[in-house]
Amino acid sequence: MDNVIAIDGPGGAGKSTIARRLAEELGYIHLDTGAMYRAVTYAALQEGIDLNNKEALVKLTKSIEINFNKDGEIFLNSKNVSKEIRSSQVNKNVSKTAAVKGVREILVKKHQELAAKNKVVMDGRDITTVVLKEAEHKFYLTASIEERARRRFEEMKEKNKEANYEEIKENIARRDKLDSQREHSPLKIADDAVVIDSTELSIEEVVSKIKAIIEGA
Ligand code: C5P
């Protein structure tokens, strides 16, 4: 599968930032699949759906429309929810929604349709192992939990949001565990993925490293 770049990794490893930069530099589109799981979770919370009710979550996923604009902003039934999907409520609950097989099936189909029609850099948890299993370029991006928490903390402070480092770290660790231990499409390193640890690397360094690998340098 040419023209697709698949990136997986745990939360806060910089996947989306790196994927967006790469897409810009290569003239590809970027799809942040995590944002879609977040949008479903946000919609469920808004509608008061019990997140243990798998059937209701699947029904909801079928009924909503999720779109992105050129700037990567996300729209739920035409409403811009880019900020709302990053709330602590969504952070806490998204891994629950994402563990539901029926929800995953619907979103995975959308991801695959998009990749069939476009040159795309896609990031998430199951892109290298399920969604784009045949991708020629696969990366697993990670960093130490302390560094990932530190980056999230700085990001929130920059946006003048209240932030507590220990809470952020706990939330990331909890999601890591749920995402890698779930039954359906758990987060794992694909056999043929290149692992990049960005703990000591800048965004630019990671982007250059990935580009060099893709370009065969
Ligand atoms: O990437 P981000 O942290 O925004 O993803 C939010 C959550 O969505 C993850 O913790 C995971 O539970 C879920 N997810 C997933 N599969 C993907 C992308 C995200 O299960 N491809």
Coordinates of C-alpha atoms and ligand atoms in Angstrom, one line a residue:
M1 CA 0.0 0.0 0.0
D2 CA 1.8 3.1 -1.3
N3 CA 0.8 6.7 -0.4
V4 CA -0.1 5.9 3.2
I5 CA 2.0 6.5 6.3
A6 CA 0.7 4.7 9.4
I7 CA 1.7 5.9 12.9
D8 CA 0.7 4.3 16.2
G9 CA 1.8 4.9 19.7
P10 CA 0.6 5.7 23.2
G11 CA -1.0 9.0 24.2
G12 CA 1.1 12.1 24.4
A13 CA 4.0 10.7 22.3
G14 CA 3.5 13.5 19.8
K15 CA 1.9 11.4 17.0
S16 CA -0.6 14.0 15.9
T17 CA 1.8 16.9 15.8
I18 CA 4.3 14.8 13.9
A19 CA 1.7 13.4 11.6
R20 CA 0.4 16.9 10.8
R21 CA 3.9 18.2 10.1
L22 CA 4.7 15.2 7.9
A23 CA 1.4 15.6 6.0
E24 CA 2.1 19.3 5.4
E25 CA 5.7 18.7 4.1
L26 CA 4.7 15.8 1.9
G27 CA 1.4 17.2 0.6
Y28 CA -0.6 14.4 2.1
I29 CA -3.8 14.8 4.2
H30 CA -3.6 14.0 7.9
L31 CA -6.2 11.9 9.7
D32 CA -6.1 12.0 13.5
T33 CA -8.2 8.9 14.2
G34 CA -8.1 9.5 18.0
A35 CA -10.1 12.7 17.4
M36 CA -12.9 10.5 15.9
Y37 CA -13.1 8.2 19.0
R38 CA -13.1 11.4 21.1
A39 CA -16.0 12.8 19.0
V40 CA -18.1 9.7 19.5
T41 CA -17.3 9.8 23.3
Y42 CA -18.3 13.5 23.4
A43 CA -21.5 12.8 21.6
A44 CA -22.4 10.0 24.0
L45 CA -21.7 12.2 27.0
Q46 CA -23.8 15.0 25.5
E47 CA -26.7 12.6 24.9
G48 CA -26.4 11.1 28.4
I49 CA -25.7 7.6 27.0
D50 CA -24.4 5.1 29.5
L51 CA -20.9 4.2 28.3
N52 CA -21.4 0.6 29.4
N53 CA -24.3 0.3 27.0
K54 CA -22.4 -1.0 23.9
E55 CA -25.5 -1.2 21.7
A56 CA -26.4 2.4 22.4
L57 CA -22.9 3.4 21.5
V58 CA -22.9 1.5 18.3
K59 CA -26.3 3.0 17.3
L60 CA -25.0 6.5 18.1
T61 CA -21.8 6.0 16.1
K62 CA -23.9 5.0 13.1
S63 CA -26.1 8.0 13.4
I64 CA -23.6 10.8 13.7
E65 CA -21.6 12.5 11.1
I66 CA -17.9 13.4 11.7
N67 CA -16.0 15.6 9.4
F68 CA -12.6 17.5 9.4
N69 CA -11.8 20.7 7.6
K70 CA -8.4 21.6 6.0
D71 CA -7.0 22.9 9.3
G72 CA -7.7 19.6 11.1
E73 CA -10.7 21.0 13.0
I74 CA -13.3 18.4 13.8
F75 CA -17.1 18.7 13.3
L76 CA -19.7 16.6 14.9
N77 CA -23.0 16.9 12.9
S78 CA -21.7 20.3 11.5
K79 CA -20.7 21.7 15.0
N80 CA -17.1 22.5 15.6
V81 CA -16.1 20.3 18.6
S82 CA -12.3 20.7 18.3
K83 CA -12.0 22.1 21.9
E84 CA -14.7 20.0 23.5
I85 CA -13.2 16.6 22.5
R86 CA -10.0 17.5 24.5
S87 CA -11.9 18.0 27.8
S88 CA -11.0 16.0 30.8
Q89 CA -14.4 14.3 30.7
V90 CA -13.6 13.0 27.3
N91 CA -10.0 12.1 28.3
K92 CA -11.3 10.0 31.1
N93 CA -13.9 8.2 29.1
V94 CA -12.6 7.8 25.5
S95 CA -10.8 4.5 26.1
K96 CA -14.1 2.9 27.2
T97 CA -15.9 3.9 23.9
A98 CA -12.9 2.8 21.9
A99 CA -13.0 -0.7 23.4
V100 CA -16.4 -1.4 21.9
K101 CA -16.0 -3.7 18.9
G102 CA -19.0 -2.3 17.0
V103 CA -17.8 1.3 17.4
R104 CA -14.4 0.4 16.1
E105 CA -15.8 -1.4 13.1
I106 CA -17.7 1.7 11.9
L107 CA -14.8 4.0 12.4
V108 CA -12.2 1.7 10.9
K109 CA -14.3 1.4 7.7
K110 CA -14.3 5.2 7.5
H111 CA -10.5 5.4 8.0
Q112 CA -9.9 2.8 5.3
E113 CA -12.3 4.5 2.8
L114 CA -10.4 7.7 3.3
A115 CA -7.0 6.0 2.8
A116 CA -8.3 4.4 -0.4
K117 CA -9.0 7.8 -1.9
N118 CA -6.2 10.0 -0.6
K119 CA -2.5 10.2 0.1
V120 CA -2.7 10.1 3.9
V121 CA -0.7 10.2 7.1
M122 CA -2.9 8.5 9.7
D123 CA -2.2 8.2 13.4
G124 CA -3.9 6.2 16.2
R125 CA -3.6 3.0 18.1
D126 CA -4.5 0.3 15.5
I127 CA -3.4 1.9 12.2
T128 CA -0.2 -0.2 11.7
T129 CA -1.9 -3.4 12.9
V130 CA -5.4 -3.3 11.6
V131 CA -6.6 -0.2 9.6
L132 CA -3.6 0.0 7.2
K133 CA -2.0 -3.3 7.8
E134 CA -0.6 -3.3 4.3
A135 CA 1.0 0.2 4.6
E136 CA 4.5 0.4 3.2
H137 CA 5.5 2.9 5.9
K138 CA 4.8 2.1 9.5
F139 CA 6.0 3.8 12.6
Y140 CA 5.5 3.3 16.3
L141 CA 6.2 6.5 18.2
T142 CA 6.7 6.5 21.9
A143 CA 8.4 8.4 24.7
S144 CA 8.8 7.9 28.5
I145 CA 5.6 8.5 30.5
E146 CA 7.2 11.3 32.4
E147 CA 8.1 13.1 29.2
R148 CA 4.7 12.5 27.7
A149 CA 3.0 13.9 30.8
R150 CA 5.4 16.9 30.8
R151 CA 4.5 17.7 27.2
R152 CA 0.7 17.6 27.9
F153 CA 1.3 19.7 31.0
E154 CA 3.2 22.4 29.1
E155 CA 0.6 22.3 26.3
M156 CA -2.2 22.9 28.7
K157 CA -0.3 25.7 30.5
E158 CA 0.3 27.4 27.2
K159 CA -3.4 27.4 26.6
N160 CA -4.0 28.9 30.1
K161 CA -5.8 25.7 31.2
E162 CA -5.6 24.4 34.7
A163 CA -3.2 21.5 34.8
N164 CA -1.9 19.1 37.3
Y165 CA 1.2 17.1 36.3
E166 CA 0.5 14.1 38.5
E167 CA -3.2 13.9 37.4
I168 CA -2.1 14.1 33.7
K169 CA 0.5 11.4 34.2
E170 CA -2.1 9.1 36.0
N171 CA -4.6 9.7 33.2
I172 CA -2.0 8.8 30.5
A173 CA -1.0 5.7 32.4
R174 CA -4.6 4.6 32.8
R175 CA -5.3 5.0 29.1
D176 CA -2.0 3.2 28.1
K177 CA -3.2 0.3 30.2
L178 CA -6.7 0.2 28.9
D179 CA -5.6 0.7 25.3
S180 CA -3.0 -2.0 25.3
Q181 CA -4.9 -4.6 27.3
R182 CA -8.3 -4.4 25.6
E183 CA -9.7 -7.3 23.7
H184 CA -10.3 -5.7 20.3
S185 CA -7.4 -4.1 18.4
P186 CA -5.1 -3.4 21.4
L187 CA -2.2 -1.0 21.0
K188 CA 0.9 -3.0 20.2
I189 CA 4.0 -2.7 18.1
A190 CA 3.5 -4.1 14.6
D191 CA 6.3 -6.6 13.6
D192 CA 7.2 -4.4 10.6
A193 CA 7.0 -1.0 12.3
V194 CA 10.0 1.2 12.9
V195 CA 10.0 2.2 16.6
I196 CA 11.0 5.8 17.4
D197 CA 11.5 6.9 21.0
S198 CA 11.1 10.7 21.0
T199 CA 11.9 11.2 24.7
E200 CA 15.1 13.0 23.8
L201 CA 14.1 14.2 20.3
S202 CA 12.5 17.5 19.1
I203 CA 9.5 17.4 16.8
E204 CA 11.8 18.5 13.9
E205 CA 14.2 15.7 14.6
V206 CA 11.4 13.1 14.6
V207 CA 9.9 14.5 11.4
S208 CA 13.4 14.4 9.7
K209 CA 14.0 10.9 10.9
I210 CA 10.7 9.6 9.5
K211 CA 11.2 11.5 6.2
A212 CA 14.7 10.1 5.8
I213 CA 13.4 6.5 6.3
I214 CA 10.5 7.1 3.8
E215 CA 12.8 8.6 1.3
G216 CA 15.2 5.7 1.8
A217 CA 18.1 7.9 3.0
Ligands
C5P1 O1 -4.8 9.8 20.1 P1 -5.7 10.2 21.2 O2 -5.0 10.2 22.6 O3 -6.5 11.4 20.9 O4 -6.8 9.0 21.3 C1 -7.8 9.0 22.2 C2 -8.2 7.5 22.5 O5 -8.9 7.0 21.4 C3 -7.1 6.5 22.8 O6 -6.7 6.6 24.2 C4 -7.7 5.2 22.4 O7 -8.5 4.7 23.5 C5 -8.6 5.6 21.3 N1 -8.1 5.3 20.0 C6 -8.2 4.0 19.5 N2 -7.8 3.7 18.2 C7 -7.3 4.7 17.4 C8 -7.1 6.0 17.9 C9 -7.5 6.3 19.2 O8 -8.6 3.1 20.2 N3 -6.9 4.4 16.2

